[in-house]
N, C-alpha and C. Protein backbone atom coordinates (compact mmCIF):
# COMPACT_ATOMS: atom_id res chain seq x y z
N UNK A 1 -11.25 7.19 -47.06
CA UNK A 1 -10.05 6.41 -47.04
C UNK A 1 -10.61 4.89 -47.03
N UNK A 2 -10.04 4.20 -48.04
CA UNK A 2 -10.34 2.88 -47.90
C UNK A 2 -9.78 2.01 -46.69
N UNK A 3 -10.69 1.08 -46.04
CA UNK A 3 -10.05 0.32 -44.86
C UNK A 3 -9.48 -0.88 -45.44
N UNK A 4 -8.70 -1.58 -44.89
CA UNK A 4 -8.22 -2.77 -45.44
C UNK A 4 -8.63 -4.12 -44.29
N UNK A 5 -8.99 -3.89 -43.12
CA UNK A 5 -8.87 -4.33 -42.11
C UNK A 5 -10.41 -4.02 -41.19
N UNK A 6 -10.96 -5.21 -40.70
CA UNK A 6 -12.23 -4.78 -39.70
C UNK A 6 -11.76 -4.62 -38.36
N UNK A 7 -10.28 -4.62 -37.92
CA UNK A 7 -10.22 -4.43 -36.37
C UNK A 7 -10.45 -2.81 -36.19
N UNK A 8 -10.78 -2.41 -35.07
CA UNK A 8 -10.80 -1.18 -35.00
C UNK A 8 -9.77 -0.27 -34.49
N UNK A 9 -9.82 0.76 -35.02
CA UNK A 9 -9.11 1.92 -34.83
C UNK A 9 -9.21 2.55 -33.51
N UNK A 10 -7.79 2.98 -32.89
CA UNK A 10 -7.94 3.79 -31.69
C UNK A 10 -8.64 5.31 -31.88
N UNK A 11 -9.09 5.70 -30.63
CA UNK A 11 -9.83 6.80 -30.61
C UNK A 11 -8.81 8.01 -31.21
N UNK A 12 -7.57 7.88 -30.99
CA UNK A 12 -6.76 9.09 -31.25
C UNK A 12 -5.13 8.63 -30.99
N UNK A 13 -4.58 9.00 -31.91
CA UNK A 13 -3.04 8.60 -31.89
C UNK A 13 -2.40 9.02 -30.60
N UNK A 14 -1.49 8.11 -30.48
CA UNK A 14 -0.45 8.50 -28.86
C UNK A 14 0.36 9.46 -29.32
N UNK A 15 0.32 10.45 -28.32
CA UNK A 15 1.10 11.68 -28.52
C UNK A 15 1.83 11.78 -27.03
N UNK A 16 2.94 11.59 -27.09
CA UNK A 16 3.95 11.75 -25.67
C UNK A 16 3.57 13.08 -24.78
N UNK A 17 3.09 12.62 -23.66
CA UNK A 17 2.95 13.93 -22.92
C UNK A 17 1.46 14.17 -22.95
N UNK A 18 0.75 14.07 -23.87
CA UNK A 18 -0.71 14.59 -24.01
C UNK A 18 -1.66 13.52 -24.14
N UNK A 19 -1.34 12.34 -24.41
CA UNK A 19 -2.49 11.27 -24.41
C UNK A 19 -1.89 10.15 -23.86
N UNK A 20 -2.46 9.35 -23.22
CA UNK A 20 -2.08 8.15 -22.49
C UNK A 20 -1.31 7.16 -23.33
N UNK A 21 -0.47 6.47 -23.04
CA UNK A 21 0.27 5.43 -23.93
C UNK A 21 -0.66 4.29 -24.33
N UNK A 22 -0.78 3.93 -25.33
CA UNK A 22 -1.69 2.84 -25.42
C UNK A 22 -1.32 1.67 -24.79
N UNK A 23 -2.03 0.44 -24.64
CA UNK A 23 -1.59 -0.57 -23.92
C UNK A 23 -1.01 -1.20 -25.07
N UNK A 24 -0.04 -2.19 -24.61
CA UNK A 24 0.69 -2.99 -25.65
C UNK A 24 -0.45 -4.26 -26.42
N UNK A 25 -0.34 -4.46 -27.54
CA UNK A 25 -1.20 -4.99 -28.30
C UNK A 25 -0.91 -6.61 -28.22
N UNK A 26 -1.81 -7.40 -28.26
CA UNK A 26 -1.58 -8.80 -28.37
C UNK A 26 -1.94 -9.55 -29.69
N UNK A 27 -0.63 -10.21 -30.29
CA UNK A 27 -0.58 -10.72 -31.38
C UNK A 27 -1.80 -11.68 -31.72
N UNK A 28 -2.69 -11.61 -32.84
CA UNK A 28 -3.99 -12.44 -32.72
C UNK A 28 -3.54 -13.65 -33.20
N UNK A 29 -2.49 -13.91 -34.01
CA UNK A 29 -1.86 -15.15 -34.69
C UNK A 29 -2.41 -15.21 -36.25
N UNK A 30 -3.06 -14.16 -36.69
CA UNK A 30 -3.40 -13.78 -37.90
C UNK A 30 -2.86 -12.78 -38.70
N UNK A 31 -1.30 -13.43 -39.02
CA UNK A 31 -0.55 -12.34 -39.86
C UNK A 31 -1.08 -11.53 -40.63
N UNK A 32 -2.07 -12.08 -41.87
CA UNK A 32 -2.57 -11.06 -42.69
C UNK A 32 -3.33 -10.38 -42.10
N UNK A 33 -4.19 -10.32 -41.22
CA UNK A 33 -5.11 -9.31 -40.67
C UNK A 33 -4.47 -8.27 -40.15
N UNK A 34 -3.18 -8.92 -38.68
CA UNK A 34 -2.61 -7.80 -38.55
C UNK A 34 -1.93 -6.81 -39.35
N UNK A 35 -1.44 -7.46 -40.22
CA UNK A 35 -0.42 -6.65 -41.69
C UNK A 35 -1.72 -5.79 -42.12
N UNK A 36 -2.76 -5.84 -42.45
CA UNK A 36 -3.83 -5.01 -42.82
C UNK A 36 -4.28 -3.80 -42.03
N UNK A 37 -4.08 -4.56 -40.75
CA UNK A 37 -4.64 -3.45 -39.74
C UNK A 37 -3.43 -2.63 -39.75
N UNK A 38 -2.19 -2.89 -39.55
CA UNK A 38 -1.17 -1.94 -39.70
C UNK A 38 -1.07 -1.02 -40.76
N UNK A 39 -1.54 -1.43 -41.83
CA UNK A 39 -1.61 -0.48 -43.22
C UNK A 39 -2.63 0.69 -42.98
N UNK A 40 -4.13 0.07 -42.25
CA UNK A 40 -4.97 0.92 -41.62
C UNK A 40 -4.40 2.02 -40.96
N UNK A 41 -3.44 1.65 -40.09
CA UNK A 41 -3.00 2.29 -38.95
C UNK A 41 -2.06 3.35 -39.33
N UNK A 42 -1.03 2.80 -40.13
CA UNK A 42 -0.24 3.66 -41.05
C UNK A 42 -1.01 4.71 -41.82
N UNK A 43 -2.10 4.38 -42.50
CA UNK A 43 -2.60 5.52 -43.53
C UNK A 43 -3.49 6.66 -42.80
N UNK A 44 -3.60 6.14 -41.79
CA UNK A 44 -4.36 7.17 -40.58
C UNK A 44 -3.16 7.96 -39.77
N UNK A 45 -2.21 7.59 -39.74
CA UNK A 45 -1.35 8.42 -38.89
C UNK A 45 -1.07 8.04 -37.89
N UNK A 46 -1.60 6.67 -37.19
CA UNK A 46 -1.33 6.09 -36.16
C UNK A 46 0.10 5.47 -36.06
N UNK A 47 1.28 6.02 -36.22
CA UNK A 47 2.46 5.21 -36.45
C UNK A 47 2.99 4.98 -35.12
N UNK A 48 2.66 5.06 -33.97
CA UNK A 48 3.31 4.40 -32.86
C UNK A 48 2.56 3.07 -32.67
N UNK A 49 1.11 2.98 -32.86
CA UNK A 49 0.19 1.80 -33.04
C UNK A 49 0.76 0.75 -34.03
N UNK A 50 0.67 1.66 -35.33
CA UNK A 50 1.30 0.53 -36.43
C UNK A 50 2.56 -0.11 -36.30
N UNK A 51 3.49 0.38 -35.47
CA UNK A 51 4.79 0.16 -34.89
C UNK A 51 4.36 -1.37 -34.21
N UNK A 52 3.52 -0.98 -33.30
CA UNK A 52 3.13 -1.95 -32.38
C UNK A 52 2.91 -3.31 -33.26
N UNK A 53 2.05 -3.07 -34.17
CA UNK A 53 1.43 -4.23 -34.71
C UNK A 53 2.63 -4.88 -35.66
N UNK A 54 3.35 -3.99 -36.41
CA UNK A 54 4.40 -4.27 -37.34
C UNK A 54 5.38 -5.38 -36.48
N UNK A 55 5.66 -4.97 -35.11
CA UNK A 55 6.69 -5.71 -34.32
C UNK A 55 6.16 -7.28 -34.10
N UNK A 56 5.05 -7.07 -34.12
CA UNK A 56 4.58 -8.64 -33.96
C UNK A 56 4.88 -9.49 -34.93
N UNK A 57 4.81 -8.88 -36.18
CA UNK A 57 4.89 -9.65 -37.63
C UNK A 57 6.72 -9.78 -37.49
N UNK A 58 7.35 -8.73 -37.15
CA UNK A 58 8.89 -8.97 -37.33
C UNK A 58 9.19 -9.98 -36.34
N UNK A 59 8.52 -10.41 -35.00
CA UNK A 59 8.73 -11.44 -34.09
C UNK A 59 8.41 -12.42 -34.71
N UNK A 60 7.43 -12.75 -35.59
CA UNK A 60 7.05 -14.00 -36.12
C UNK A 60 7.75 -14.40 -37.43
N UNK A 61 8.35 -13.31 -38.00
CA UNK A 61 9.37 -13.78 -39.03
C UNK A 61 10.61 -14.07 -38.67
N UNK A 62 10.92 -14.20 -37.17
CA UNK A 62 12.06 -14.74 -36.67
C UNK A 62 13.29 -13.58 -36.38
N UNK A 63 12.84 -12.30 -36.62
CA UNK A 63 13.70 -11.28 -36.36
C UNK A 63 15.22 -11.18 -37.09
N UNK A 64 15.03 -12.14 -38.10
CA UNK A 64 16.24 -12.22 -39.06
C UNK A 64 15.43 -12.67 -40.54
N UNK A 65 16.52 -12.34 -41.76
CA UNK A 65 16.00 -13.00 -42.97
C UNK A 65 15.27 -11.73 -43.69
N UNK A 66 15.06 -12.15 -44.86
CA UNK A 66 14.50 -11.42 -45.86
C UNK A 66 12.88 -10.60 -45.37
N UNK A 67 11.88 -11.36 -44.68
CA UNK A 67 10.88 -10.86 -44.42
C UNK A 67 10.75 -10.05 -42.96
N UNK A 68 11.68 -10.55 -41.97
CA UNK A 68 12.17 -9.67 -40.93
C UNK A 68 12.55 -8.62 -41.40
N UNK A 69 13.52 -8.18 -42.19
CA UNK A 69 14.08 -7.24 -42.63
C UNK A 69 13.02 -6.14 -43.09
N UNK A 70 12.18 -6.80 -44.22
CA UNK A 70 11.08 -5.94 -44.59
C UNK A 70 10.29 -5.28 -43.51
N UNK A 71 9.66 -6.15 -42.33
CA UNK A 71 8.98 -5.23 -41.51
C UNK A 71 9.93 -4.87 -40.43
N UNK A 72 11.29 -4.86 -40.33
CA UNK A 72 12.00 -3.83 -39.52
C UNK A 72 12.06 -2.67 -40.14
N UNK A 73 12.25 -2.48 -41.77
CA UNK A 73 12.22 -1.32 -42.42
C UNK A 73 11.10 -0.61 -42.14
N UNK A 74 9.65 -1.31 -42.27
CA UNK A 74 8.36 -0.50 -42.03
C UNK A 74 8.35 -0.27 -41.03
N UNK A 75 8.99 -0.65 -39.78
CA UNK A 75 8.79 -0.14 -38.52
C UNK A 75 9.73 1.15 -38.23
N UNK A 76 10.98 1.01 -38.88
CA UNK A 76 11.59 2.20 -38.93
C UNK A 76 10.71 3.62 -39.46
N UNK A 77 10.15 3.33 -40.69
CA UNK A 77 9.69 4.26 -41.41
C UNK A 77 8.45 4.75 -40.43
N UNK A 78 7.82 3.88 -39.55
CA UNK A 78 6.91 4.43 -38.57
C UNK A 78 7.60 5.42 -37.68
N UNK A 79 8.68 4.98 -37.24
CA UNK A 79 9.58 5.72 -36.01
C UNK A 79 9.95 7.08 -36.86
N UNK A 80 10.40 6.98 -37.88
CA UNK A 80 10.80 8.47 -38.75
C UNK A 80 9.51 9.29 -38.64
N UNK A 81 8.12 8.79 -39.13
CA UNK A 81 6.86 9.60 -38.86
C UNK A 81 6.32 9.95 -37.88
N UNK A 82 6.26 9.15 -36.79
CA UNK A 82 6.19 9.67 -35.78
C UNK A 82 7.10 10.94 -34.94
N UNK A 83 8.35 10.58 -35.09
CA UNK A 83 9.50 11.31 -34.82
C UNK A 83 9.07 12.96 -35.59
N UNK A 84 8.85 12.91 -36.73
CA UNK A 84 8.63 14.15 -37.12
C UNK A 84 7.62 14.68 -37.17
N UNK A 85 6.57 14.14 -36.72
CA UNK A 85 5.10 14.84 -36.31
C UNK A 85 5.44 15.20 -34.77
N UNK A 86 5.90 14.56 -34.04
CA UNK A 86 6.03 14.72 -32.57
C UNK A 86 7.08 15.82 -31.97
N UNK A 87 8.16 15.79 -32.96
CA UNK A 87 9.57 16.32 -32.34
C UNK A 87 9.93 17.42 -33.65
N UNK A 88 9.48 17.46 -34.75
CA UNK A 88 9.94 18.04 -36.06
C UNK A 88 11.23 17.76 -36.78
N UNK A 89 11.55 16.42 -36.47
CA UNK A 89 13.09 15.93 -37.23
C UNK A 89 12.58 14.87 -37.88
N UNK A 90 13.40 14.29 -38.88
CA UNK A 90 13.17 13.31 -39.44
C UNK A 90 14.52 12.70 -40.26
N UNK A 91 15.23 12.37 -39.32
CA UNK A 91 16.84 11.94 -39.63
C UNK A 91 16.77 10.43 -39.87
N UNK A 92 17.04 10.08 -40.99
CA UNK A 92 17.09 8.47 -41.02
C UNK A 92 18.58 8.16 -40.07
N UNK A 93 19.44 8.94 -40.22
CA UNK A 93 20.63 8.62 -39.65
C UNK A 93 20.44 8.08 -38.06
N UNK A 94 19.34 8.33 -37.24
CA UNK A 94 19.05 7.93 -36.05
C UNK A 94 18.71 6.55 -35.74
N UNK A 95 18.30 5.88 -37.33
CA UNK A 95 17.77 4.65 -37.11
C UNK A 95 18.63 3.81 -38.36
């Protein structure tokens, strides 16, 4: 599968109760690289980790406005995918 970022991927995805919670990521200041890394994470099923990267972009976008809503929507997609994998449900009504 094609990679879009040179940033490293985690060894394994976060699974509550089975793997240690990953440390909070630090925003590098490079929105483009962060976005491309988030794409790589999402495409490989690292939904928790992708959500963390997208949250940085949502904050940088000001948490309001069109761009912020775009990132918020992607964060919610990550949450639905994560919950579907971990808990077997995929209810958009929760978000």
